[in-house]
PDB file of C-alpha atoms in Angstrom:
ATOM      1  CA  UNK A   1      66.636  18.667  49.036  1.00  0.00           C
ATOM      2  CA  UNK A   2      66.354  18.268  45.248  1.00  0.00           C
ATOM      3  CA  UNK A   3      63.035  16.687  44.288  1.00  0.00           C
ATOM      4  CA  UNK A   4      63.237  14.401  41.245  1.00  0.00           C
ATOM      5  CA  UNK A   5      60.637  12.769  38.995  1.00  0.00           C
ATOM      6  CA  UNK A   6      61.787   9.859  36.807  1.00  0.00           C
ATOM      7  CA  UNK A   7      59.945   9.351  33.502  1.00  0.00           C
ATOM      8  CA  UNK A   8      60.834   6.181  31.604  1.00  0.00           C
ATOM      9  CA  UNK A   9      58.721   3.368  30.170  1.00  0.00           C
ATOM     10  CA  UNK A  10      61.183   0.745  31.423  1.00  0.00           C
ATOM     11  CA  UNK A  11      60.470  -0.234  35.014  1.00  0.00           C
ATOM     12  CA  UNK A  12      64.042  -1.407  35.658  1.00  0.00           C
ATOM     13  CA  UNK A  13      65.420   1.983  34.622  1.00  0.00           C
ATOM     14  CA  UNK A  14      62.968   3.826  36.859  1.00  0.00           C
ATOM     15  CA  UNK A  15      63.634   1.606  39.857  1.00  0.00           C
ATOM     16  CA  UNK A  16      67.392   1.540  39.345  1.00  0.00           C
ATOM     17  CA  UNK A  17      67.678   5.326  39.144  1.00  0.00           C
ATOM     18  CA  UNK A  18      65.347   5.675  42.135  1.00  0.00           C
ATOM     19  CA  UNK A  19      67.574   3.498  44.308  1.00  0.00           C
ATOM     20  CA  UNK A  20      70.734   5.328  43.220  1.00  0.00           C
ATOM     21  CA  UNK A  21      69.320   8.811  43.732  1.00  0.00           C
ATOM     22  CA  UNK A  22      67.582   8.108  47.020  1.00  0.00           C
ATOM     23  CA  UNK A  23      70.962   7.022  48.385  1.00  0.00           C
ATOM     24  CA  UNK A  24      72.134  10.634  48.045  1.00  0.00           C
ATOM     25  CA  UNK A  25      71.621  12.853  51.110  1.00  0.00           C
ATOM     26  CA  UNK A  26      70.430  15.868  49.088  1.00  0.00           C
ATOM     27  CA  UNK A  27      68.205  14.152  46.483  1.00  0.00           C
ATOM     28  CA  UNK A  28      64.741  12.614  46.829  1.00  0.00           C
ATOM     29  CA  UNK A  29      62.788  10.790  44.099  1.00  0.00           C
ATOM     30  CA  UNK A  30      59.200  11.951  44.572  1.00  0.00           C
ATOM     31  CA  UNK A  31      57.594  10.032  41.716  1.00  0.00           C
ATOM     32  CA  UNK A  32      57.907   7.734  38.705  1.00  0.00           C
ATOM     33  CA  UNK A  33      56.111   8.238  35.374  1.00  0.00           C
ATOM     34  CA  UNK A  34      55.572   5.473  32.816  1.00  0.00           C
ATOM     35  CA  UNK A  35      55.238   7.736  29.749  1.00  0.00           C
ATOM     36  CA  UNK A  36      55.164  11.364  28.638  1.00  0.00           C
ATOM     37  CA  UNK A  37      51.521  11.998  29.493  1.00  0.00           C
ATOM     38  CA  UNK A  38      52.058  10.569  32.956  1.00  0.00           C
ATOM     39  CA  UNK A  39      55.142  12.769  33.352  1.00  0.00           C
ATOM     40  CA  UNK A  40      53.251  15.959  32.469  1.00  0.00           C
ATOM     41  CA  UNK A  41      50.466  15.075  34.915  1.00  0.00           C
ATOM     42  CA  UNK A  42      52.876  14.232  37.734  1.00  0.00           C
ATOM     43  CA  UNK A  43      54.880  17.426  37.245  1.00  0.00           C
ATOM     44  CA  UNK A  44      51.697  19.418  37.838  1.00  0.00           C
ATOM     45  CA  UNK A  45      50.842  17.335  40.886  1.00  0.00           C
ATOM     46  CA  UNK A  46      54.256  16.911  42.511  1.00  0.00           C
ATOM     47  CA  UNK A  47      56.162  20.046  41.391  1.00  0.00           C
ATOM     48  CA  UNK A  48      59.591  18.368  41.203  1.00  0.00           C
ATOM     49  CA  UNK A  49      62.792  20.382  40.722  1.00  0.00           C
ATOM     50  CA  UNK A  50      64.194  18.027  38.073  1.00  0.00           C
ATOM     51  CA  UNK A  51      62.612  15.522  35.677  1.00  0.00           C
ATOM     52  CA  UNK A  52      64.726  12.677  34.289  1.00  0.00           C
ATOM     53  CA  UNK A  53      62.969  12.304  30.937  1.00  0.00           C
ATOM     54  CA  UNK A  54      63.443   9.398  28.536  1.00  0.00           C
ATOM     55  CA  UNK A  55      63.184  10.545  24.911  1.00  0.00           C
ATOM     56  CA  UNK A  56      61.436   7.522  23.452  1.00  0.00           C
ATOM     57  CA  UNK A  57      58.239   6.684  25.337  1.00  0.00           C
ATOM     58  CA  UNK A  58      54.731   5.546  24.318  1.00  0.00           C
ATOM     59  CA  UNK A  59      51.620   7.758  24.420  1.00  0.00           C
ATOM     60  CA  UNK A  60      53.695  10.948  24.451  1.00  0.00           C
ATOM     61  CA  UNK A  61      57.418  11.128  23.661  1.00  0.00           C
ATOM     62  CA  UNK A  62      59.985  12.884  25.774  1.00  0.00           C
ATOM     63  CA  UNK A  63      60.433  15.835  23.408  1.00  0.00           C
ATOM     64  CA  UNK A  64      56.782  16.892  23.446  1.00  0.00           C
ATOM     65  CA  UNK A  65      56.532  16.118  27.167  1.00  0.00           C
ATOM     66  CA  UNK A  66      59.541  18.377  27.748  1.00  0.00           C
ATOM     67  CA  UNK A  67      57.944  21.129  25.677  1.00  0.00           C
ATOM     68  CA  UNK A  68      54.730  20.921  27.714  1.00  0.00           C
ATOM     69  CA  UNK A  69      56.495  20.772  31.067  1.00  0.00           C
ATOM     70  CA  UNK A  70      58.849  23.681  30.435  1.00  0.00           C
ATOM     71  CA  UNK A  71      56.226  25.703  28.565  1.00  0.00           C
ATOM     72  CA  UNK A  72      53.898  26.015  31.538  1.00  0.00           C
ATOM     73  CA  UNK A  73      53.674  29.610  32.698  1.00  0.00           C
ATOM     74  CA  UNK A  74      55.990  30.156  35.628  1.00  0.00           C
ATOM     75  CA  UNK A  75      57.405  26.638  35.403  1.00  0.00           C
ATOM     76  CA  UNK A  76      60.786  26.316  37.089  1.00  0.00           C
ATOM     77  CA  UNK A  77      61.207  22.557  36.649  1.00  0.00           C
ATOM     78  CA  UNK A  78      64.384  21.475  34.863  1.00  0.00           C
ATOM     79  CA  UNK A  79      64.437  18.542  32.452  1.00  0.00           C
ATOM     80  CA  UNK A  80      67.374  16.175  32.130  1.00  0.00           C
ATOM     81  CA  UNK A  81      66.955  14.001  29.031  1.00  0.00           C
ATOM     82  CA  UNK A  82      67.923  10.327  29.129  1.00  0.00           C
ATOM     83  CA  UNK A  83      69.442   8.805  26.003  1.00  0.00           C
ATOM     84  CA  UNK A  84      71.564   5.850  24.886  1.00  0.00           C
ATOM     85  CA  UNK A  85      74.133   7.830  22.886  1.00  0.00           C
ATOM     86  CA  UNK A  86      75.249  11.450  22.941  1.00  0.00           C
ATOM     87  CA  UNK A  87      75.076  12.534  19.293  1.00  0.00           C
ATOM     88  CA  UNK A  88      71.374  11.886  19.041  1.00  0.00           C
ATOM     89  CA  UNK A  89      69.300  14.298  16.941  1.00  0.00           C
ATOM     90  CA  UNK A  90      66.383  13.757  19.308  1.00  0.00           C
ATOM     91  CA  UNK A  91      68.499  15.070  22.175  1.00  0.00           C
ATOM     92  CA  UNK A  92      69.111  18.269  20.232  1.00  0.00           C
ATOM     93  CA  UNK A  93      65.374  18.623  19.617  1.00  0.00           C
ATOM     94  CA  UNK A  94      64.780  18.083  23.333  1.00  0.00           C
ATOM     95  CA  UNK A  95      67.273  20.845  24.163  1.00  0.00           C
ATOM     96  CA  UNK A  96      65.448  23.140  21.754  1.00  0.00           C
ATOM     97  CA  UNK A  97      62.180  22.146  23.435  1.00  0.00           C
ATOM     98  CA  UNK A  98      63.465  23.322  26.807  1.00  0.00           C
ATOM     99  CA  UNK A  99      65.587  20.537  28.301  1.00  0.00           C
ATOM    100  CA  UNK A 100      68.542  21.728  30.360  1.00  0.00           C
ATOM    101  CA  UNK A 101      70.872  18.868  29.523  1.00  0.00           C
ATOM    102  CA  UNK A 102      71.140  15.186  28.836  1.00  0.00           C
ATOM    103  CA  UNK A 103      72.531  12.064  30.430  1.00  0.00           C
ATOM    104  CA  UNK A 104      73.563   8.726  28.985  1.00  0.00           C
ATOM    105  CA  UNK A 105      71.624   5.816  30.455  1.00  0.00           C
ATOM    106  CA  UNK A 106      74.836   3.952  31.266  1.00  0.00           C
ATOM    107  CA  UNK A 107      76.093   6.794  33.469  1.00  0.00           C
ATOM    108  CA  UNK A 108      77.567   5.869  36.826  1.00  0.00           C
ATOM    109  CA  UNK A 109      75.807   6.595  40.116  1.00  0.00           C
ATOM    110  CA  UNK A 110      78.129   9.548  40.753  1.00  0.00           C
ATOM    111  CA  UNK A 111      77.540  10.956  37.245  1.00  0.00           C
ATOM    112  CA  UNK A 112      73.787  10.609  37.672  1.00  0.00           C
ATOM    113  CA  UNK A 113      73.726  12.423  41.011  1.00  0.00           C
ATOM    114  CA  UNK A 114      76.074  15.156  39.809  1.00  0.00           C
ATOM    115  CA  UNK A 115      74.000  15.695  36.662  1.00  0.00           C
ATOM    116  CA  UNK A 116      70.872  16.189  38.762  1.00  0.00           C
ATOM    117  CA  UNK A 117      72.692  18.708  40.968  1.00  0.00           C
ATOM    118  CA  UNK A 118      74.106  20.655  38.018  1.00  0.00           C
ATOM    119  CA  UNK A 119      70.748  20.867  36.251  1.00  0.00           C
ATOM    120  CA  UNK A 120      68.968  21.849  39.475  1.00  0.00           C
ATOM    121  CA  UNK A 121      71.461  24.652  40.156  1.00  0.00           C
ATOM    122  CA  UNK A 122      71.320  26.078  36.639  1.00  0.00           C
ATOM    123  CA  UNK A 123      74.854  27.357  37.137  1.00  0.00           C
ATOM    124  CA  UNK A 124      76.556  25.548  34.245  1.00  0.00           C
ATOM    125  CA  UNK A 125      76.042  23.523  31.109  1.00  0.00           C
ATOM    126  CA  UNK A 126      75.821  19.833  31.807  1.00  0.00           C
ATOM    127  CA  UNK A 127      79.007  18.158  30.530  1.00  0.00           C
ATOM    128  CA  UNK A 128      79.817  21.359  28.585  1.00  0.00           C
ATOM    129  CA  UNK A 129      82.158  19.751  26.048  1.00  0.00           C
ATOM    130  CA  UNK A 130      79.610  17.117  25.036  1.00  0.00           C
ATOM    131  CA  UNK A 131      76.612  19.441  25.162  1.00  0.00           C
ATOM    132  CA  UNK A 132      78.433  22.117  23.159  1.00  0.00           C
ATOM    133  CA  UNK A 133      79.523  19.523  20.587  1.00  0.00           C
ATOM    134  CA  UNK A 134      75.973  18.236  20.230  1.00  0.00           C
ATOM    135  CA  UNK A 135      74.505  21.719  19.827  1.00  0.00           C
ATOM    136  CA  UNK A 136      77.180  22.670  17.302  1.00  0.00           C
ATOM    137  CA  UNK A 137      76.770  19.443  15.337  1.00  0.00           C
ATOM    138  CA  UNK A 138      73.049  19.785  14.825  1.00  0.00           C
ATOM    139  CA  UNK A 139      73.003  23.559  14.428  1.00  0.00           C
ATOM    140  CA  UNK A 140      74.875  22.877  11.191  1.00  0.00           C
ATOM    141  CA  UNK A 141      71.586  21.541   9.883  1.00  0.00           C
ATOM    142  CA  UNK A 142      70.268  25.089   9.980  1.00  0.00           C
ATOM    143  CA  UNK A 143      71.053  26.510   6.555  1.00  0.00           C
ATOM    144  CA  UNK A 144      71.299  30.071   7.812  1.00  0.00           C
ATOM    145  CA  UNK A 145      70.838  31.928  11.099  1.00  0.00           C
ATOM    146  CA  UNK A 146      67.174  32.222  12.052  1.00  0.00           C
ATOM    147  CA  UNK A 147      66.244  35.847  11.349  1.00  0.00           C
ATOM    148  CA  UNK A 148      63.825  36.349  14.273  1.00  0.00           C
ATOM    149  CA  UNK A 149      66.461  35.103  16.707  1.00  0.00           C
ATOM    150  CA  UNK A 150      69.181  37.194  15.111  1.00  0.00           C
ATOM    151  CA  UNK A 151      67.057  40.283  15.651  1.00  0.00           C
ATOM    152  CA  UNK A 152      66.718  39.544  19.358  1.00  0.00           C
ATOM    153  CA  UNK A 153      70.476  39.839  19.862  1.00  0.00           C
ATOM    154  CA  UNK A 154      70.056  43.576  19.325  1.00  0.00           C
ATOM    155  CA  UNK A 155      68.375  43.790  22.715  1.00  0.00           C
ATOM    156  CA  UNK A 156      71.639  42.845  24.405  1.00  0.00           C
ATOM    157  CA  UNK A 157      74.437  45.203  25.367  1.00  0.00           C
ATOM    158  CA  UNK A 158      77.886  44.650  23.893  1.00  0.00           C
ATOM    159  CA  UNK A 159      79.064  43.029  27.120  1.00  0.00           C
ATOM    160  CA  UNK A 160      76.006  40.789  27.349  1.00  0.00           C
ATOM    161  CA  UNK A 161      76.558  39.656  23.755  1.00  0.00           C
ATOM    162  CA  UNK A 162      80.155  38.824  24.640  1.00  0.00           C
ATOM    163  CA  UNK A 163      79.063  36.835  27.695  1.00  0.00           C
ATOM    164  CA  UNK A 164      76.444  34.965  25.642  1.00  0.00           C
ATOM    165  CA  UNK A 165      79.052  33.863  23.116  1.00  0.00           C
ATOM    166  CA  UNK A 166      81.262  32.571  25.927  1.00  0.00           C
ATOM    167  CA  UNK A 167      78.357  30.667  27.482  1.00  0.00           C
ATOM    168  CA  UNK A 168      77.855  28.975  24.112  1.00  0.00           C
ATOM    169  CA  UNK A 169      81.502  27.945  24.161  1.00  0.00           C
ATOM    170  CA  UNK A 170      80.846  26.052  27.391  1.00  0.00           C
ATOM    171  CA  UNK A 171      82.564  28.410  29.835  1.00  0.00           C
ATOM    172  CA  UNK A 172      81.428  28.619  33.447  1.00  0.00           C
ATOM    173  CA  UNK A 173      80.774  31.894  35.257  1.00  0.00           C
ATOM    174  CA  UNK A 174      84.173  31.661  36.934  1.00  0.00           C
ATOM    175  CA  UNK A 175      85.924  31.096  33.596  1.00  0.00           C
ATOM    176  CA  UNK A 176      84.055  33.981  31.963  1.00  0.00           C
ATOM    177  CA  UNK A 177      84.910  36.240  34.904  1.00  0.00           C
ATOM    178  CA  UNK A 178      88.576  35.324  34.619  1.00  0.00           C
ATOM    179  CA  UNK A 179      88.696  35.850  30.860  1.00  0.00           C
ATOM    180  CA  UNK A 180      86.896  39.206  30.939  1.00  0.00           C
ATOM    181  CA  UNK A 181      88.545  40.360  34.187  1.00  0.00           C
ATOM    182  CA  UNK A 182      85.214  40.782  35.950  1.00  0.00           C
ATOM    183  CA  UNK A 183      83.855  39.783  39.338  1.00  0.00           C
ATOM    184  CA  UNK A 184      81.994  36.460  39.192  1.00  0.00           C
ATOM    185  CA  UNK A 185      78.897  38.127  40.669  1.00  0.00           C
ATOM    186  CA  UNK A 186      78.972  40.633  37.803  1.00  0.00           C
ATOM    187  CA  UNK A 187      78.990  37.771  35.312  1.00  0.00           C
ATOM    188  CA  UNK A 188      76.035  36.167  37.110  1.00  0.00           C
ATOM    189  CA  UNK A 189      74.160  39.441  36.763  1.00  0.00           C
ATOM    190  CA  UNK A 190      74.924  39.580  33.041  1.00  0.00           C
ATOM    191  CA  UNK A 191      73.752  35.986  32.610  1.00  0.00           C
ATOM    192  CA  UNK A 192      70.503  36.702  34.440  1.00  0.00           C
ATOM    193  CA  UNK A 193      69.834  39.754  32.276  1.00  0.00           C
ATOM    194  CA  UNK A 194      70.572  37.786  29.095  1.00  0.00           C
ATOM    195  CA  UNK A 195      68.077  35.101  30.062  1.00  0.00           C
ATOM    196  CA  UNK A 196      65.391  37.655  30.912  1.00  0.00           C
ATOM    197  CA  UNK A 197      65.885  39.738  27.761  1.00  0.00           C
ATOM    198  CA  UNK A 198      65.832  36.706  25.474  1.00  0.00           C
ATOM    199  CA  UNK A 199      63.104  34.856  27.377  1.00  0.00           C
ATOM    200  CA  UNK A 200      65.334  31.839  27.999  1.00  0.00           C
ATOM    201  CA  UNK A 201      65.240  29.348  30.861  1.00  0.00           C
ATOM    202  CA  UNK A 202      68.916  28.608  31.471  1.00  0.00           C
ATOM    203  CA  UNK A 203      72.450  28.462  30.098  1.00  0.00           C
ATOM    204  CA  UNK A 204      71.749  25.483  27.869  1.00  0.00           C
ATOM    205  CA  UNK A 205      68.926  27.381  26.172  1.00  0.00           C
ATOM    206  CA  UNK A 206      71.281  30.350  25.830  1.00  0.00           C
ATOM    207  CA  UNK A 207      73.873  28.149  24.102  1.00  0.00           C
ATOM    208  CA  UNK A 208      71.272  26.776  21.668  1.00  0.00           C
ATOM    209  CA  UNK A 209      70.127  30.344  20.965  1.00  0.00           C
ATOM    210  CA  UNK A 210      73.683  31.578  20.321  1.00  0.00           C
ATOM    211  CA  UNK A 211      74.291  28.907  17.690  1.00  0.00           C
ATOM    212  CA  UNK A 212      70.899  29.181  16.031  1.00  0.00           C
ATOM    213  CA  UNK A 213      71.019  32.961  15.709  1.00  0.00           C
ATOM    214  CA  UNK A 214      74.510  32.794  14.185  1.00  0.00           C
ATOM    215  CA  UNK A 215      76.314  34.579  17.040  1.00  0.00           C
ATOM    216  CA  UNK A 216      78.508  31.495  17.404  1.00  0.00           C
ATOM    217  CA  UNK A 217      79.232  29.190  14.486  1.00  0.00           C
ATOM    218  CA  UNK A 218      80.324  25.543  14.566  1.00  0.00           C
ATOM    219  CA  UNK A 219      84.035  25.002  13.946  1.00  0.00           C
ATOM    220  CA  UNK A 220      84.876  25.102  10.247  1.00  0.00           C
ATOM    221  CA  UNK A 221      81.776  27.152   9.320  1.00  0.00           C
TER     222      UNK A 221
END
């Protein structure tokens, strides 16, 4: 059972998502938060697997709330950011702050449930084409690769660096395994080692890292 906390200052959004998610056999909404401060407090109390986090909330916005939630030592909670349109600079900042993906508020019930499952599993980027496009679009704002991050790539083996670049391109473990002619379990091992060596939470964070360190560059750059 995937335990979900919904954080949004609009009651209708909270209640609507609660009804939709509780209708799923493998998902349970364990709490609702009215703002970012409430979300941080309830994460500590309820220990949900996934937080649906609105970006724009009073008291404490979704970006800082995400940073606090994911920054807790040993925290395994995943954050799924809620937004009204995909190319939103605040979404990119939320991904940098530790969010695992994002979801448009007008998503269907099936899309909502699937997004929660994908984020909870940590196996793939959420909507890889859109997430990759968003990361690439806003990484262009970085004038040059961030030196400290670039230096960290040296900790990776040649194969791990190759896998990281493919993750940033939105490929799944199965697709990476096929392209590199490796067993899927071997790819999973490489991914796990990449995350540990770079101190990253999941594949989305790995994709952000790959763009910001200059390992992967947006198309045309």
